[in-house]
């Protein structure tokens, strides 16, 4: 849907092996490889999960897409790079796009969403560039630290051309390319995420 298929060389995967070892050794952490570096994120707290579920709810009634928490997304930035967004909206046939290591080709992703935690700079800075390089059409960030909701669209040239910031009291209508009409109550989602 959004980008050309990711092709991966079939060689030894030292970083993936190490990332998988960390995941198996310390369950509950989210382990990703971004920019040829292993990133480890803390397990989500209750408010993080509550904000995620409120965000996901409108997608449950859309027919041709699925809103799935914690599935892997291959990134075109490096031979072993992948991210695990908090929530992904993917085409209904996403299973046909499995690349490896439980990660899927970016062509089946319509939206990715992150709820910030203690490592909030990763979601607000690092991942913006990598999701844009993967040409993910819509990237939404529930920014618990600054109490804002970011909607980034129109990926091109490794960046998003449009970055709208929304505050409590606003209703946000996402682009219909996510699978249908989805309206978000910013205050409700941000309030659910308060620790």
GROMACS .gro file of C-alpha atoms in nm:
model
  195
    1UNK     CA    1   0.000   0.000   0.000
    2UNK     CA    2   0.259   0.258   0.101
    3UNK     CA    3   0.605   0.161  -0.021
    4UNK     CA    4   0.806  -0.076  -0.232
    5UNK     CA    5   0.873  -0.417  -0.081
    6UNK     CA    6   1.172  -0.442   0.148
    7UNK     CA    7   1.438  -0.680   0.023
    8UNK     CA    8   1.674  -0.832   0.279
    9UNK     CA    9   2.003  -1.008   0.215
   10UNK     CA   10   2.011  -1.363   0.348
   11UNK     CA   11   2.317  -1.353   0.572
   12UNK     CA   12   2.410  -1.393   0.937
   13UNK     CA   13   2.192  -1.169   1.155
   14UNK     CA   14   2.413  -1.085   1.454
   15UNK     CA   15   2.203  -0.789   1.575
   16UNK     CA   16   1.876  -0.979   1.535
   17UNK     CA   17   2.023  -1.274   1.726
   18UNK     CA   18   2.127  -1.041   2.010
   19UNK     CA   19   1.790  -0.860   2.009
   20UNK     CA   20   1.607  -1.194   2.025
   21UNK     CA   21   1.834  -1.306   2.310
   22UNK     CA   22   1.747  -0.990   2.508
   23UNK     CA   23   1.376  -1.044   2.440
   24UNK     CA   24   1.394  -1.404   2.562
   25UNK     CA   25   1.611  -1.319   2.865
   26UNK     CA   26   1.401  -1.026   2.989
   27UNK     CA   27   1.036  -1.072   2.890
   28UNK     CA   28   0.816  -0.763   2.875
   29UNK     CA   29   1.070  -0.528   2.719
   30UNK     CA   30   1.030  -0.407   2.363
   31UNK     CA   31   1.350  -0.466   2.168
   32UNK     CA   32   1.400  -0.301   1.829
   33UNK     CA   33   1.689  -0.241   1.588
   34UNK     CA   34   1.689   0.111   1.449
   35UNK     CA   35   1.985   0.263   1.269
   36UNK     CA   36   2.184  -0.056   1.324
   37UNK     CA   37   2.150  -0.009   1.702
   38UNK     CA   38   1.952  -0.217   1.948
   39UNK     CA   39   1.694  -0.007   2.135
   40UNK     CA   40   1.529  -0.145   2.448
   41UNK     CA   41   1.207   0.014   2.575
   42UNK     CA   42   1.042  -0.043   2.912
   43UNK     CA   43   0.727  -0.249   2.947
   44UNK     CA   44   0.417  -0.030   2.913
   45UNK     CA   45   0.238   0.085   3.225
   46UNK     CA   46  -0.141   0.073   3.270
   47UNK     CA   47  -0.213   0.428   3.145
   48UNK     CA   48   0.004   0.363   2.837
   49UNK     CA   49  -0.210   0.058   2.756
   50UNK     CA   50  -0.532   0.245   2.828
   51UNK     CA   51  -0.442   0.526   2.583
   52UNK     CA   52  -0.348   0.264   2.324
   53UNK     CA   53  -0.682   0.082   2.358
   54UNK     CA   54  -0.885   0.405   2.334
   55UNK     CA   55  -0.695   0.494   2.020
   56UNK     CA   56  -0.750   0.147   1.871
   57UNK     CA   57  -1.125   0.129   1.941
   58UNK     CA   58  -1.251   0.318   1.630
   59UNK     CA   59  -1.050   0.087   1.402
   60UNK     CA   60  -1.234  -0.223   1.523
   61UNK     CA   61  -1.536  -0.139   1.307
   62UNK     CA   62  -1.339  -0.087   0.985
   63UNK     CA   63  -1.358  -0.381   0.750
   64UNK     CA   64  -1.046  -0.392   0.534
   65UNK     CA   65  -0.784  -0.315   0.799
   66UNK     CA   66  -0.673  -0.450   1.134
   67UNK     CA   67  -0.543  -0.255   1.433
   68UNK     CA   68  -0.276  -0.473   1.594
   69UNK     CA   69  -0.057  -0.397   1.894
   70UNK     CA   70   0.313  -0.478   1.892
   71UNK     CA   71   0.372  -0.629   1.546
   72UNK     CA   72   0.711  -0.586   1.383
   73UNK     CA   73   0.777  -0.351   1.091
   74UNK     CA   74   1.085  -0.404   0.869
   75UNK     CA   75   1.265  -0.076   0.809
   76UNK     CA   76   1.452  -0.001   0.484
   77UNK     CA   77   1.730   0.181   0.673
   78UNK     CA   78   1.960  -0.112   0.749
   79UNK     CA   79   2.002  -0.485   0.688
   80UNK     CA   80   1.859  -0.578   1.029
   81UNK     CA   81   1.650  -0.271   1.116
   82UNK     CA   82   1.299  -0.320   1.246
   83UNK     CA   83   1.062  -0.139   1.479
   84UNK     CA   84   0.772  -0.258   1.690
   85UNK     CA   85   0.516   0.024   1.703
   86UNK     CA   86   0.274   0.027   1.995
   87UNK     CA   87  -0.013  -0.008   1.746
   88UNK     CA   88  -0.021  -0.062   1.372
   89UNK     CA   89  -0.311  -0.037   1.133
   90UNK     CA   90  -0.240  -0.286   0.856
   91UNK     CA   91  -0.415  -0.420   0.550
   92UNK     CA   92  -0.634  -0.722   0.610
   93UNK     CA   93  -0.389  -0.938   0.411
   94UNK     CA   94  -0.088  -0.839   0.624
   95UNK     CA   95  -0.001  -1.207   0.683
   96UNK     CA   96   0.099  -1.230   0.317
   97UNK     CA   97   0.368  -0.965   0.385
   98UNK     CA   98   0.575  -1.147   0.649
   99UNK     CA   99   0.945  -1.081   0.588
  100UNK     CA  100   1.120  -1.253   0.881
  101UNK     CA  101   1.160  -1.244   1.259
  102UNK     CA  102   0.784  -1.179   1.302
  103UNK     CA  103   0.815  -0.852   1.109
  104UNK     CA  104   0.611  -0.737   0.810
  105UNK     CA  105   0.686  -0.537   0.499
  106UNK     CA  106   0.596  -0.166   0.528
  107UNK     CA  107   0.377  -0.193   0.216
  108UNK     CA  108   0.090  -0.332   0.426
  109UNK     CA  109   0.103  -0.060   0.698
  110UNK     CA  110  -0.144   0.228   0.679
  111UNK     CA  111  -0.067   0.385   1.016
  112UNK     CA  112   0.166   0.337   1.310
  113UNK     CA  113   0.108   0.481   1.655
  114UNK     CA  114   0.335   0.527   1.954
  115UNK     CA  115   0.243   0.622   2.309
  116UNK     CA  116   0.541   0.792   2.472
  117UNK     CA  117   0.711   0.650   2.780
  118UNK     CA  118   1.030   0.742   2.962
  119UNK     CA  119   1.218   0.719   2.630
  120UNK     CA  120   0.985   0.972   2.465
  121UNK     CA  121   1.259   1.126   2.247
  122UNK     CA  122   1.279   0.803   2.049
  123UNK     CA  123   0.912   0.833   1.948
  124UNK     CA  124   0.922   1.210   1.886
  125UNK     CA  125   1.254   1.228   1.703
  126UNK     CA  126   1.426   0.905   1.603
  127UNK     CA  127   1.126   0.708   1.483
  128UNK     CA  128   0.985   0.999   1.282
  129UNK     CA  129   1.271   0.973   1.031
  130UNK     CA  130   1.267   0.593   1.017
  131UNK     CA  131   0.891   0.564   0.969
  132UNK     CA  132   0.909   0.832   0.698
  133UNK     CA  133   1.190   0.639   0.521
  134UNK     CA  134   0.962   0.332   0.531
  135UNK     CA  135   0.691   0.555   0.378
  136UNK     CA  136   0.434   0.478   0.646
  137UNK     CA  137   0.143   0.703   0.537
  138UNK     CA  138   0.033   0.815   0.886
  139UNK     CA  139   0.234   0.827   1.208
  140UNK     CA  140   0.048   0.926   1.527
  141UNK     CA  141   0.223   0.998   1.856
  142UNK     CA  142   0.034   1.015   2.185
  143UNK     CA  143   0.277   1.247   2.363
  144UNK     CA  144   0.212   1.192   2.732
  145UNK     CA  145   0.506   1.409   2.843
  146UNK     CA  146   0.387   1.726   2.667
  147UNK     CA  147   0.013   1.638   2.658
  148UNK     CA  148  -0.020   1.660   2.281
  149UNK     CA  149  -0.119   1.435   1.996
  150UNK     CA  150   0.098   1.449   1.683
  151UNK     CA  151  -0.030   1.343   1.341
  152UNK     CA  152   0.238   1.314   1.073
  153UNK     CA  153   0.142   1.247   0.710
  154UNK     CA  154   0.280   1.266   0.356
  155UNK     CA  155   0.615   1.086   0.388
  156UNK     CA  156   0.870   1.186   0.125
  157UNK     CA  157   1.247   1.204   0.118
  158UNK     CA  158   1.288   1.053   0.465
  159UNK     CA  159   1.062   1.305   0.638
  160UNK     CA  160   0.695   1.386   0.682
  161UNK     CA  161   0.574   1.689   0.488
  162UNK     CA  162   0.285   1.748   0.729
  163UNK     CA  163   0.315   1.748   1.108
  164UNK     CA  164   0.001   1.863   1.292
  165UNK     CA  165   0.006   1.901   1.671
  166UNK     CA  166  -0.326   1.872   1.857
  167UNK     CA  167  -0.411   1.964   2.216
  168UNK     CA  168  -0.685   1.864   2.460
  169UNK     CA  169  -1.026   1.990   2.352
  170UNK     CA  170  -0.969   1.912   1.985
  171UNK     CA  171  -1.121   1.638   1.774
  172UNK     CA  172  -0.889   1.501   1.506
  173UNK     CA  173  -1.008   1.332   1.189
  174UNK     CA  174  -0.742   1.102   1.048
  175UNK     CA  175  -0.693   1.068   0.671
  176UNK     CA  176  -0.939   0.814   0.529
  177UNK     CA  177  -0.641   0.623   0.389
  178UNK     CA  178  -0.621   0.457   0.733
  179UNK     CA  179  -0.921   0.248   0.629
  180UNK     CA  180  -1.220   0.473   0.686
  181UNK     CA  181  -1.338   0.768   0.890
  182UNK     CA  182  -1.170   0.782   1.230
  183UNK     CA  183  -1.221   1.075   1.466
  184UNK     CA  184  -1.010   1.097   1.782
  185UNK     CA  185  -1.093   1.287   2.102
  186UNK     CA  186  -0.748   1.422   2.195
  187UNK     CA  187  -0.837   1.505   2.555
  188UNK     CA  188  -0.986   1.162   2.622
  189UNK     CA  189  -0.683   0.977   2.485
  190UNK     CA  190  -0.430   1.201   2.665
  191UNK     CA  191  -0.622   1.181   2.993
  192UNK     CA  192  -0.626   0.800   2.971
  193UNK     CA  193  -0.247   0.807   2.932
  194UNK     CA  194  -0.177   1.012   3.243
  195UNK     CA  195   0.029   0.815   3.493
   0.00000   0.00000   0.00000
